[in-house]
mmCIF file of C-alpha atoms and ligand atoms in Angstrom:
data_model
loop_
_atom_site.group_PDB
_atom_site.id
_atom_site.type_symbol
_atom_site.label_atom_id
_atom_site.label_comp_id
_atom_site.label_asym_id
_atom_site.label_seq_id
_atom_site.Cartn_x
_atom_site.Cartn_y
_atom_site.Cartn_z
ATOM 1 C CA MET S 1 0.041 -0.011 -0.197
ATOM 2 C CA SER S 2 1.420 3.444 -0.852
ATOM 3 C CA MET S 3 2.665 6.021 1.825
ATOM 4 C CA PRO S 4 0.867 9.431 2.023
ATOM 5 C CA ASN S 5 4.030 11.242 1.793
ATOM 6 C CA GLN S 6 6.210 9.268 -1.146
ATOM 7 C CA PRO S 7 3.814 7.029 -2.920
ATOM 8 C CA SER S 8 6.372 5.271 -5.219
ATOM 9 C CA ILE S 9 9.529 5.332 -3.173
ATOM 10 C CA ASN S 10 9.536 1.732 -1.956
ATOM 11 C CA ARG S 11 11.616 -1.476 -2.043
ATOM 12 C CA ALA S 12 9.903 -2.486 -5.526
ATOM 13 C CA LEU S 13 11.492 0.702 -6.922
ATOM 14 C CA PHE S 14 14.714 -0.969 -6.233
ATOM 15 C CA ASP S 15 14.383 -3.988 -8.672
ATOM 16 C CA GLN S 16 13.089 -1.324 -11.345
ATOM 17 C CA VAL S 17 16.085 1.106 -11.422
ATOM 18 C CA MET S 18 18.931 -0.266 -9.740
ATOM 19 C CA VAL S 19 21.618 -2.618 -11.141
ATOM 20 C CA PRO S 20 20.695 -5.979 -9.367
ATOM 21 C CA ASN S 21 24.035 -6.382 -7.640
ATOM 22 C CA TYR S 22 22.697 -6.194 -4.084
ATOM 23 C CA SER S 23 19.625 -7.650 -2.467
ATOM 24 C CA PRO S 24 18.855 -4.961 0.364
ATOM 25 C CA GLY S 25 16.340 -5.869 3.065
ATOM 26 C CA MET S 26 12.666 -4.810 2.749
ATOM 27 C CA MET S 27 12.774 -1.917 5.202
ATOM 28 C CA ILE S 28 13.896 1.607 3.941
ATOM 29 C CA PRO S 29 15.369 3.502 6.791
ATOM 30 C CA LEU S 30 14.758 7.358 6.805
ATOM 31 C CA ARG S 31 16.358 8.515 9.828
ATOM 32 C CA GLY S 32 18.750 7.656 12.656
ATOM 33 C CA LYS S 33 20.069 8.914 16.217
ATOM 34 C CA GLY S 34 22.850 7.205 18.070
ATOM 35 C CA SER S 35 22.190 3.364 17.781
ATOM 36 C CA ARG S 36 18.555 3.607 16.450
ATOM 37 C CA VAL S 37 17.111 4.043 13.214
ATOM 38 C CA TRP S 38 13.576 4.592 11.813
ATOM 39 C CA ASP S 39 12.126 3.226 8.738
ATOM 40 C CA GLN S 40 9.616 4.527 6.488
ATOM 41 C CA ASN S 41 6.730 3.208 8.553
ATOM 42 C CA GLY S 42 7.951 4.829 11.880
ATOM 43 C CA LYS S 43 9.313 1.457 13.101
ATOM 44 C CA GLU S 44 12.287 1.579 15.334
ATOM 45 C CA TYR S 45 15.415 -0.522 15.037
ATOM 46 C CA VAL S 46 18.348 -0.930 17.492
ATOM 47 C CA ASP S 47 21.469 -0.692 15.188
ATOM 48 C CA PHE S 48 24.065 -3.453 15.853
ATOM 49 C CA ALA S 49 25.485 -3.243 12.080
ATOM 50 C CA GLY S 50 26.751 0.211 12.170
ATOM 51 C CA GLY S 51 26.658 0.354 8.467
ATOM 52 C CA ILE S 52 28.999 -2.334 8.303
ATOM 53 C CA ALA S 53 31.621 -1.228 10.747
ATOM 54 C CA VAL S 54 31.265 2.319 9.440
ATOM 55 C CA SER S 55 29.149 4.570 11.983
ATOM 56 C CA ALA S 56 31.480 4.557 14.619
ATOM 57 C CA LEU S 57 29.807 7.229 16.483
ATOM 58 C CA GLY S 58 26.464 6.223 15.542
ATOM 59 C CA HIS S 59 23.860 8.179 13.488
ATOM 60 C CA THR S 60 23.759 11.780 13.481
ATOM 61 C CA HIS S 61 26.514 12.285 15.946
ATOM 62 C CA PRO S 62 26.369 16.211 16.897
ATOM 63 C CA ALA S 63 30.316 16.596 16.536
ATOM 64 C CA LEU S 64 30.141 15.205 13.015
ATOM 65 C CA VAL S 65 26.903 17.012 11.972
ATOM 66 C CA SER S 66 28.580 20.339 12.935
ATOM 67 C CA ALA S 67 31.903 19.526 11.432
ATOM 68 C CA LEU S 68 30.082 18.698 8.188
ATOM 69 C CA THR S 69 27.637 21.622 8.250
ATOM 70 C CA ASP S 70 30.436 23.935 9.227
ATOM 71 C CA GLN S 71 32.668 23.070 6.138
ATOM 72 C CA ALA S 72 29.586 22.812 3.852
ATOM 73 C CA GLY S 73 29.250 26.682 4.505
ATOM 74 C CA LYS S 74 33.010 27.033 3.587
ATOM 75 C CA LEU S 75 34.515 25.275 0.976
ATOM 76 C CA TRP S 76 33.450 21.905 -0.822
ATOM 77 C CA HIS S 77 36.179 21.034 -3.305
ATOM 78 C CA VAL S 78 39.208 22.320 -4.769
ATOM 79 C CA SER S 79 40.932 19.044 -6.303
ATOM 80 C CA ASN S 80 44.468 18.000 -5.871
ATOM 81 C CA VAL S 81 45.708 20.830 -7.990
ATOM 82 C CA LEU S 82 45.622 22.657 -4.604
ATOM 83 C CA THR S 83 45.840 21.278 -0.884
ATOM 84 C CA ASN S 84 43.235 22.303 1.858
ATOM 85 C CA GLU S 85 43.424 23.081 5.788
ATOM 86 C CA PRO S 86 41.092 20.166 6.561
ATOM 87 C CA ALA S 87 43.107 17.493 4.684
ATOM 88 C CA LEU S 88 46.562 19.029 6.217
ATOM 89 C CA ARG S 89 44.849 18.765 9.684
ATOM 90 C CA LEU S 90 43.740 15.367 9.324
ATOM 91 C CA ALA S 91 47.025 14.091 7.847
ATOM 92 C CA ARG S 92 48.642 15.790 10.624
ATOM 93 C CA MET S 93 46.570 13.806 13.180
ATOM 94 C CA LEU S 94 46.933 10.407 11.417
ATOM 95 C CA VAL S 95 50.769 10.933 11.476
ATOM 96 C CA ASP S 96 50.791 11.773 14.934
ATOM 97 C CA CYS S 97 48.771 8.912 16.169
ATOM 98 C CA THR S 98 50.319 6.128 14.167
ATOM 99 C CA PHE S 99 53.570 4.853 12.625
ATOM 100 C CA ALA S 100 53.031 6.620 9.466
ATOM 101 C CA ASP S 101 55.167 9.568 8.075
ATOM 102 C CA LYS S 102 52.831 10.054 5.080
ATOM 103 C CA VAL S 103 49.132 10.005 4.152
ATOM 104 C CA PHE S 104 47.559 9.452 0.818
ATOM 105 C CA PHE S 105 43.502 10.269 0.871
ATOM 106 C CA ALA S 106 41.088 8.226 -1.070
ATOM 107 C CA ASN S 107 37.347 7.723 -0.993
ATOM 108 C CA SER S 108 36.789 4.134 -0.247
ATOM 109 C CA GLY S 109 38.632 1.391 1.051
ATOM 110 C CA GLY S 110 39.040 -0.283 -2.103
ATOM 111 C CA GLU S 111 40.764 2.773 -3.555
ATOM 112 C CA ALA S 112 42.885 3.022 -0.669
ATOM 113 C CA ASN S 113 44.045 -0.544 -1.040
ATOM 114 C CA GLU S 114 44.539 -0.145 -4.728
ATOM 115 C CA ALA S 115 46.691 2.796 -3.692
ATOM 116 C CA ALA S 116 48.635 0.540 -1.348
ATOM 117 C CA PHE S 117 49.115 -2.345 -3.725
ATOM 118 C CA LYS S 118 50.312 0.178 -6.641
ATOM 119 C CA LEU S 119 52.753 1.708 -4.150
ATOM 120 C CA ALA S 120 54.204 -1.667 -3.176
ATOM 121 C CA ARG S 121 54.713 -2.659 -6.628
ATOM 122 C CA ARG S 122 56.237 0.830 -7.488
ATOM 123 C CA TYR S 123 58.454 0.944 -4.414
ATOM 124 C CA ALA S 124 59.974 -2.608 -5.500
ATOM 125 C CA TRP S 125 60.363 -1.369 -8.963
ATOM 126 C CA ASP S 126 62.070 1.733 -7.821
ATOM 127 C CA HIS S 127 64.509 -0.182 -5.391
ATOM 128 C CA TYR S 128 64.922 -3.589 -6.761
ATOM 129 C CA GLY S 129 63.752 -3.823 -10.405
ATOM 130 C CA PRO S 130 60.634 -4.837 -12.182
ATOM 131 C CA GLU S 131 60.947 -8.883 -11.192
ATOM 132 C CA LYS S 132 60.079 -7.794 -7.644
ATOM 133 C CA ASN S 133 56.254 -7.686 -8.319
ATOM 134 C CA GLU S 134 54.616 -10.569 -6.339
ATOM 135 C CA ILE S 135 52.129 -9.960 -3.758
ATOM 136 C CA VAL S 136 51.295 -12.667 -0.917
ATOM 137 C CA SER S 137 47.854 -12.513 0.422
ATOM 138 C CA PHE S 138 45.402 -14.962 1.864
ATOM 139 C CA HIS S 139 42.622 -17.157 1.321
ATOM 140 C CA ASN S 140 39.312 -15.832 2.548
ATOM 141 C CA SER S 141 40.748 -12.356 2.729
ATOM 142 C CA PHE S 142 38.678 -9.190 1.347
ATOM 143 C CA HIS S 143 40.231 -6.053 0.170
ATOM 144 C CA GLY S 144 37.710 -4.339 -2.032
ATOM 145 C CA ARG S 145 35.821 -4.734 -5.337
ATOM 146 C CA THR S 146 38.189 -3.052 -7.957
ATOM 147 C CA LEU S 147 39.666 -5.638 -10.414
ATOM 148 C CA PHE S 148 43.306 -5.310 -8.479
ATOM 149 C CA THR S 149 41.692 -5.706 -4.872
ATOM 150 C CA VAL S 150 39.441 -8.535 -5.704
ATOM 151 C CA SER S 151 42.415 -10.362 -7.283
ATOM 152 C CA VAL S 152 44.200 -9.756 -4.234
ATOM 153 C CA GLY S 153 41.378 -10.862 -2.079
ATOM 154 C CA GLY S 154 41.158 -14.314 -1.349
ATOM 155 C CA GLN S 155 37.586 -15.288 -2.253
ATOM 156 C CA GLU S 156 37.186 -16.804 -5.593
ATOM 157 C CA LYS S 157 33.495 -15.939 -6.205
ATOM 158 C CA TYR S 158 34.495 -12.212 -6.317
ATOM 159 C CA THR S 159 36.845 -12.785 -9.381
ATOM 160 C CA GLU S 160 34.731 -15.332 -11.334
ATOM 161 C CA GLY S 161 33.752 -14.085 -14.751
ATOM 162 C CA PHE S 162 36.188 -10.883 -14.523
ATOM 163 C CA ALA S 163 39.034 -12.526 -16.100
ATOM 164 C CA PRO S 164 41.798 -11.678 -17.247
ATOM 165 C CA ILE S 165 42.688 -10.614 -13.646
ATOM 166 C CA PRO S 166 45.850 -8.996 -12.529
ATOM 167 C CA GLY S 167 48.724 -11.666 -11.974
ATOM 168 C CA GLY S 168 51.695 -12.229 -9.642
ATOM 169 C CA ILE S 169 49.136 -12.620 -6.833
ATOM 170 C CA HIS S 170 49.596 -15.848 -4.466
ATOM 171 C CA HIS S 171 47.148 -16.668 -1.708
ATOM 172 C CA ALA S 172 48.683 -18.403 1.487
ATOM 173 C CA ILE S 173 46.773 -19.661 4.449
ATOM 174 C CA PHE S 174 45.814 -17.335 7.126
ATOM 175 C CA ASN S 175 47.296 -18.004 10.620
ATOM 176 C CA ASP S 176 49.677 -20.658 8.880
ATOM 177 C CA ILE S 177 53.152 -19.166 8.592
ATOM 178 C CA ASP S 178 54.721 -22.195 6.870
ATOM 179 C CA SER S 179 52.154 -21.624 3.929
ATOM 180 C CA VAL S 180 53.527 -18.053 3.559
ATOM 181 C CA LYS S 181 57.177 -19.445 3.586
ATOM 182 C CA ALA S 182 56.256 -21.495 0.803
ATOM 183 C CA LEU S 183 55.021 -18.464 -1.384
ATOM 184 C CA ILE S 184 57.105 -15.804 -0.413
ATOM 185 C CA SER S 185 60.375 -14.951 -2.383
ATOM 186 C CA ASP S 186 62.878 -12.229 -3.158
ATOM 187 C CA LYS S 187 60.288 -11.460 -6.101
ATOM 188 C CA THR S 188 57.820 -10.827 -3.226
ATOM 189 C CA CYS S 189 57.090 -6.927 -3.247
ATOM 190 C CA ALA S 190 54.424 -7.178 -0.618
ATOM 191 C CA VAL S 191 52.478 -9.214 2.068
ATOM 192 C CA VAL S 192 48.888 -8.145 2.577
ATOM 193 C CA VAL S 193 46.838 -9.005 5.516
ATOM 194 C CA GLU S 194 43.841 -7.999 7.642
ATOM 195 C CA PRO S 195 44.445 -8.136 11.378
ATOM 196 C CA ILE S 196 40.955 -9.741 11.696
ATOM 197 C CA GLN S 197 39.389 -11.231 8.615
ATOM 198 C CA GLY S 198 36.108 -9.112 8.625
ATOM 199 C CA GLU S 199 34.168 -10.619 5.482
ATOM 200 C CA GLY S 200 35.971 -13.928 6.049
ATOM 201 C CA GLY S 201 34.200 -14.555 9.050
ATOM 202 C CA VAL S 202 35.828 -12.329 11.807
ATOM 203 C CA VAL S 203 38.824 -14.425 12.084
ATOM 204 C CA SER S 204 41.709 -12.888 14.186
ATOM 205 C CA ALA S 205 45.358 -13.166 12.996
ATOM 206 C CA GLU S 206 47.366 -14.711 16.023
ATOM 207 C CA HIS S 207 50.103 -12.186 17.044
ATOM 208 C CA ASP S 208 52.613 -14.674 16.646
ATOM 209 C CA PHE S 209 51.573 -15.155 13.045
ATOM 210 C CA LEU S 210 51.793 -11.378 12.372
ATOM 211 C CA LYS S 211 55.366 -11.477 13.849
ATOM 212 C CA GLY S 212 56.172 -14.216 11.535
ATOM 213 C CA LEU S 213 54.855 -12.107 8.692
ATOM 214 C CA ARG S 214 57.057 -9.233 9.868
ATOM 215 C CA ALA S 215 60.023 -11.286 9.860
ATOM 216 C CA LEU S 216 59.593 -12.753 6.545
ATOM 217 C CA CYS S 217 58.952 -9.656 4.895
ATOM 218 C CA ASP S 218 62.240 -8.145 6.628
ATOM 219 C CA GLN S 219 64.073 -11.324 5.227
ATOM 220 C CA HIS S 220 63.056 -10.707 1.698
ATOM 221 C CA ASN S 221 62.540 -6.996 1.372
ATOM 222 C CA ALA S 222 59.271 -7.063 0.961
ATOM 223 C CA LEU S 223 56.569 -4.472 2.489
ATOM 224 C CA LEU S 224 54.048 -5.599 5.003
ATOM 225 C CA VAL S 225 50.642 -3.965 4.163
ATOM 226 C CA PHE S 226 47.876 -4.127 7.027
ATOM 227 C CA ASP S 227 44.287 -3.571 5.584
ATOM 228 C CA GLU S 228 42.893 -2.129 8.674
ATOM 229 C CA ILE S 229 39.713 -0.654 6.752
ATOM 230 C CA GLN S 230 37.538 -2.863 9.134
ATOM 231 C CA THR S 231 39.483 -2.989 12.199
ATOM 232 C CA GLY S 232 40.741 0.610 12.187
ATOM 233 C CA VAL S 233 39.600 3.704 14.134
ATOM 234 C CA GLY S 234 38.921 2.120 17.648
ATOM 235 C CA ARG S 235 36.961 -0.794 16.534
ATOM 236 C CA THR S 236 39.061 -3.417 18.440
ATOM 237 C CA GLY S 237 39.522 -1.046 21.436
ATOM 238 C CA SER S 238 42.999 0.169 20.146
ATOM 239 C CA LEU S 239 42.877 2.867 17.520
ATOM 240 C CA TYR S 240 44.149 0.646 14.980
ATOM 241 C CA ALA S 241 44.730 -3.189 15.552
ATOM 242 C CA TYR S 242 48.191 -3.394 14.778
ATOM 243 C CA MET S 243 48.731 -1.212 17.980
ATOM 244 C CA ASN S 244 48.032 -4.266 19.947
ATOM 245 C CA SER S 245 49.869 -6.669 18.088
ATOM 246 C CA GLY S 246 53.471 -5.826 18.801
ATOM 247 C CA VAL S 247 53.853 -5.594 14.858
ATOM 248 C CA VAL S 248 54.201 -2.422 12.757
ATOM 249 C CA PRO S 249 53.416 -2.502 9.210
ATOM 250 C CA ASP S 250 54.924 -0.354 6.351
ATOM 251 C CA ILE S 251 51.650 0.524 4.789
ATOM 252 C CA LEU S 252 48.234 0.730 6.509
ATOM 253 C CA THR S 253 44.827 1.196 4.860
ATOM 254 C CA THR S 254 41.911 2.683 6.757
ATOM 255 C CA ALA S 255 38.477 3.559 5.476
ATOM 256 C CA LYS S 256 35.085 2.584 6.734
ATOM 257 C CA ALA S 257 34.895 4.045 10.201
ATOM 258 C CA LEU S 258 37.235 6.884 9.313
ATOM 259 C CA GLY S 259 34.388 9.239 7.921
ATOM 260 C CA GLY S 260 31.789 7.629 10.358
ATOM 261 C CA GLY S 261 29.300 7.429 7.191
ATOM 262 C CA PHE S 262 30.924 10.086 5.050
ATOM 263 C CA PRO S 263 33.110 8.290 2.042
ATOM 264 C CA ILE S 264 36.609 8.968 2.906
ATOM 265 C CA ALA S 265 39.909 6.522 3.169
ATOM 266 C CA ALA S 266 43.429 6.828 3.722
ATOM 267 C CA MET S 267 46.503 4.832 2.874
ATOM 268 C CA LEU S 268 49.279 5.654 5.641
ATOM 269 C CA ALA S 269 52.937 4.781 4.979
ATOM 270 C CA THR S 270 56.396 5.087 6.171
ATOM 271 C CA ASP S 271 58.568 8.159 4.485
ATOM 272 C CA ARG S 272 60.623 5.352 2.631
ATOM 273 C CA CYS S 273 57.608 3.726 0.979
ATOM 274 C CA ALA S 274 55.792 6.903 0.331
ATOM 275 C CA SER S 275 58.630 8.539 -1.368
ATOM 276 C CA SER S 276 58.066 6.198 -4.549
ATOM 277 C CA PHE S 277 54.688 7.855 -5.404
ATOM 278 C CA LYS S 278 56.657 10.657 -6.940
ATOM 279 C CA VAL S 279 54.558 13.611 -8.710
ATOM 280 C CA GLY S 280 52.066 12.023 -11.226
ATOM 281 C CA THR S 281 52.338 8.621 -10.236
ATOM 282 C CA HIS S 282 48.898 8.283 -8.694
ATOM 283 C CA GLY S 283 45.910 10.290 -7.782
ATOM 284 C CA SER S 284 42.184 10.737 -7.262
ATOM 285 C CA THR S 285 39.993 13.690 -7.935
ATOM 286 C CA TYR S 286 37.889 13.488 -4.574
ATOM 287 C CA GLY S 287 40.737 12.281 -2.665
ATOM 288 C CA GLY S 288 41.332 14.834 0.447
ATOM 289 C CA ASN S 289 38.024 16.477 -0.302
ATOM 290 C CA PRO S 290 37.439 19.210 2.309
ATOM 291 C CA LEU S 291 34.090 17.739 3.376
ATOM 292 C CA GLY S 292 35.121 14.231 4.315
ATOM 293 C CA CYS S 293 38.500 15.420 5.863
ATOM 294 C CA ALA S 294 36.630 17.752 8.223
ATOM 295 C CA VAL S 295 34.435 14.974 9.190
ATOM 296 C CA ALA S 296 37.291 12.593 9.829
ATOM 297 C CA GLU S 297 39.122 14.914 11.814
ATOM 298 C CA ALA S 298 36.318 15.567 14.262
ATOM 299 C CA LEU S 299 35.533 11.726 14.368
ATOM 300 C CA LEU S 300 39.110 11.001 14.968
ATOM 301 C CA LYS S 301 39.340 13.635 17.870
ATOM 302 C CA GLU S 302 36.306 11.922 19.559
ATOM 303 C CA VAL S 303 37.413 8.083 19.064
ATOM 304 C CA ASN S 304 41.047 8.617 19.884
ATOM 305 C CA GLN S 305 40.540 8.943 23.588
ATOM 306 C CA PRO S 306 41.359 6.609 26.204
ATOM 307 C CA HIS S 307 37.763 6.471 27.901
ATOM 308 C CA LEU S 308 36.333 5.718 24.667
ATOM 309 C CA LEU S 309 38.659 2.970 23.548
ATOM 310 C CA ALA S 310 38.328 1.336 27.063
ATOM 311 C CA ALA S 311 34.490 1.413 26.637
ATOM 312 C CA VAL S 312 34.648 -0.347 23.261
ATOM 313 C CA ILE S 313 36.341 -3.249 25.175
ATOM 314 C CA ARG S 314 33.772 -3.100 27.841
ATOM 315 C CA LYS S 315 30.802 -3.007 25.544
ATOM 316 C CA GLY S 316 32.220 -5.550 23.357
ATOM 317 C CA GLU S 317 32.178 -7.846 26.589
ATOM 318 C CA ARG S 318 28.565 -6.950 27.520
ATOM 319 C CA ILE S 319 27.451 -7.990 23.793
ATOM 320 C CA ARG S 320 29.496 -11.256 24.215
ATOM 321 C CA ASP S 321 28.197 -11.989 27.476
ATOM 322 C CA GLY S 322 24.784 -11.601 26.435
ATOM 323 C CA LEU S 323 25.454 -13.781 23.154
ATOM 324 C CA HIS S 324 26.790 -16.382 25.373
ATOM 325 C CA ALA S 325 23.772 -16.534 27.396
ATOM 326 C CA ILE S 326 21.433 -16.516 24.037
ATOM 327 C CA ASN S 327 23.529 -19.295 23.113
ATOM 328 C CA ASP S 328 23.161 -21.429 26.577
ATOM 329 C CA GLN S 329 19.393 -20.918 25.752
ATOM 330 C CA TYR S 330 19.081 -21.711 22.121
ATOM 331 C CA GLY S 331 22.386 -23.538 21.451
ATOM 332 C CA LEU S 332 23.061 -22.317 17.756
ATOM 333 C CA PHE S 333 26.794 -20.964 17.929
ATOM 334 C CA LYS S 334 29.790 -23.021 17.904
ATOM 335 C CA ASP S 335 32.096 -20.142 18.467
ATOM 336 C CA ILE S 336 31.519 -16.434 19.491
ATOM 337 C CA ARG S 337 34.646 -14.136 18.655
ATOM 338 C CA GLY S 338 36.138 -11.153 17.593
ATOM 339 C CA GLU S 339 37.635 -8.209 19.330
ATOM 340 C CA GLY S 340 36.271 -5.280 20.840
ATOM 341 C CA LEU S 341 32.988 -4.317 18.867
ATOM 342 C CA LEU S 342 33.840 -6.584 15.706
ATOM 343 C CA ILE S 343 32.185 -9.810 16.619
ATOM 344 C CA GLY S 344 31.402 -12.910 14.692
ATOM 345 C CA CYS S 345 28.976 -15.767 15.857
ATOM 346 C CA GLU S 346 29.439 -18.980 13.865
ATOM 347 C CA LEU S 347 26.537 -21.237 13.420
ATOM 348 C CA ASN S 348 27.003 -24.860 14.661
ATOM 349 C CA GLU S 349 26.214 -27.892 12.290
ATOM 350 C CA GLN S 350 22.259 -27.638 13.092
ATOM 351 C CA TRP S 351 22.028 -23.939 12.314
ATOM 352 C CA GLN S 352 24.122 -24.297 8.876
ATOM 353 C CA GLU S 353 23.431 -21.560 6.177
ATOM 354 C CA LYS S 354 20.820 -19.799 8.412
ATOM 355 C CA ALA S 355 22.989 -16.562 9.051
ATOM 356 C CA LYS S 356 20.766 -14.856 6.568
ATOM 357 C CA ALA S 357 17.636 -16.042 7.967
ATOM 358 C CA ILE S 358 18.609 -14.768 11.248
ATOM 359 C CA MET S 359 19.365 -11.213 9.929
ATOM 360 C CA THR S 360 15.973 -11.187 8.383
ATOM 361 C CA ALA S 361 14.275 -12.210 11.375
ATOM 362 C CA ALA S 362 16.140 -9.493 13.400
ATOM 363 C CA SER S 363 14.958 -6.968 11.253
ATOM 364 C CA GLU S 364 11.316 -8.062 11.894
ATOM 365 C CA GLN S 365 12.133 -7.638 15.694
ATOM 366 C CA GLY S 366 13.398 -4.421 15.230
ATOM 367 C CA LEU S 367 17.386 -5.088 15.306
ATOM 368 C CA MET S 368 19.858 -4.642 12.513
ATOM 369 C CA VAL S 369 22.670 -7.135 12.322
ATOM 370 C CA LEU S 370 25.026 -8.216 9.523
ATOM 371 C CA ILE S 371 26.466 -11.810 8.372
ATOM 372 C CA ALA S 372 29.971 -12.544 7.032
ATOM 373 C CA GLY S 373 29.169 -15.468 4.744
ATOM 374 C CA PRO S 374 26.360 -18.078 5.218
ATOM 375 C CA ASN S 375 27.175 -19.354 8.744
ATOM 376 C CA VAL S 376 28.506 -16.135 10.718
ATOM 377 C CA VAL S 377 26.226 -13.336 12.148
ATOM 378 C CA ARG S 378 28.475 -10.311 12.467
ATOM 379 C CA ILE S 379 27.908 -7.529 14.947
ATOM 380 C CA ALA S 380 29.886 -4.089 14.390
ATOM 381 C CA PRO S 381 27.837 -1.533 16.071
ATOM 382 C CA SER S 382 28.463 2.194 17.047
ATOM 383 C CA LEU S 383 31.837 2.491 19.446
ATOM 384 C CA ILE S 384 29.415 4.423 21.695
ATOM 385 C CA ILE S 385 26.387 2.250 21.521
ATOM 386 C CA PRO S 386 24.609 2.841 25.123
ATOM 387 C CA ASP S 387 24.418 0.052 27.350
ATOM 388 C CA GLN S 388 20.770 0.005 27.392
ATOM 389 C CA ASP S 389 20.663 -0.267 23.537
ATOM 390 C CA ILE S 390 22.875 -3.330 23.723
ATOM 391 C CA ASP S 391 20.605 -4.599 26.062
ATOM 392 C CA LEU S 392 17.488 -4.092 24.223
ATOM 393 C CA GLY S 393 19.416 -5.213 20.970
ATOM 394 C CA LEU S 394 20.107 -8.539 22.922
ATOM 395 C CA GLN S 395 16.409 -9.209 23.808
ATOM 396 C CA ARG S 396 15.444 -8.625 20.234
ATOM 397 C CA PHE S 397 18.090 -10.879 19.052
ATOM 398 C CA ALA S 398 16.978 -13.587 21.270
ATOM 399 C CA LEU S 399 13.371 -13.042 19.968
ATOM 400 C CA SER S 400 14.609 -13.321 16.468
ATOM 401 C CA ILE S 401 16.232 -16.773 17.138
ATOM 402 C CA GLU S 402 12.946 -18.003 18.489
ATOM 403 C CA ALA S 403 11.509 -17.120 15.344
ATOM 404 C CA VAL S 404 14.087 -19.087 12.901
ATOM 405 C CA SER S 405 13.918 -22.803 13.437
ATOM 406 C CA PRO S 406 17.264 -24.898 13.036
HETATM 407 C C1 PLP X 501 35.291 -2.906 3.492
HETATM 408 C C2 PLP X 501 36.555 -3.420 3.220
HETATM 409 C C3 PLP X 501 37.012 -3.099 2.223
HETATM 410 C C4 PLP X 501 36.704 -2.406 0.753
HETATM 411 O O1 PLP X 501 36.190 -1.131 1.185
HETATM 412 P P1 PLP X 501 35.124 -0.475 0.373
HETATM 413 O O2 PLP X 501 34.955 1.191 1.096
HETATM 414 O O3 PLP X 501 34.036 -1.058 0.276
HETATM 415 O O4 PLP X 501 35.924 -0.392 -1.045
HETATM 416 C C5 PLP X 501 38.490 -3.481 2.003
HETATM 417 N N1 PLP X 501 39.015 -4.257 2.897
HETATM 418 C C6 PLP X 501 38.334 -4.468 4.074
HETATM 419 C C7 PLP X 501 39.117 -5.342 5.104
HETATM 420 C C8 PLP X 501 37.127 -4.157 4.337
HETATM 421 O O5 PLP X 501 36.405 -4.412 5.367
#
């Protein structure tokens, strides 16, 4: 039945006018505040999805709204023919709070990774010659949807039908250092890894494994690239997950939460690597756009505070405790894992392939959750989700499980 205000803007219109590469849920959200969202019918949802680990400060956070609207009245865009104040301030902050000496801005995670992989090849070409061009990555990894990034990614379904794809890419087994030893050589220019595989099912890299990668990279003069697009900006309770691992990469990519919902991404690098991107070697029209940089600056100021990061750990534990209690009652998960507020719940044998059904049932109960493959329910809420919203979300989650049978 048609809505009084906007008669024909509904889910059916998606199928008429949008390329069918997505299959969105039935509800259409209209507005959000904090960790609550309201749809076209005025129905309220608790947001455990956070726009896929993006909405780090929830919806319409006052500091972000004011950063965006202030900048909107000043300067929107100048291109990279000129620099701008918000970009310089944000780069300064990122350099001050990480290992990096230099920053390249992009608009999406895929684009930041594209820059990272190109830089790794260019750096090796500069210092060691054209033979050193191979990239070692991991099965089940996810690095974006451009042709280079899907090829580095370790999920064949994402490159199927897109050949010829870029070459020189090898996939090792995550958390298996011997599998990396078998593939790395002096022809390797970079090893690329997510500290926690997000899309691949929320699987943490062991710290010893990351240390092993660092040692192998050093031994073979290869760069270590951390894709922190999902784990970065406070998600694990550290500003970046590498900070908690004892391993420092040469290049790091950050996106998703960086803009809290405004598209912006960055590649961070040491001076030595960065100098291989000489004038004219790489670029992006919108990269470093003043609007995105102003929002990210405000977001980083909020997130990079000890009390906020400590609360991420505490809130993550509160959710995990609730999930364990639900599991004690319904017995559907064989593993509840992740770090901070990036949580994956893997379904057991009886509940195989039910993640999507649970996500749909949750939406009916007024709860937004995510999945990571057919057997993992993923939770990645706002980093400042109030405890009462956590508890309400967990109640609704229990009701959703009841509505889905194994
Ligand atoms: C989401 C994601 C990407 C891709 O980011 P886009 O902004 O969708 O291009 C890359 N790597 C990881 C680890 C991600 O989670």
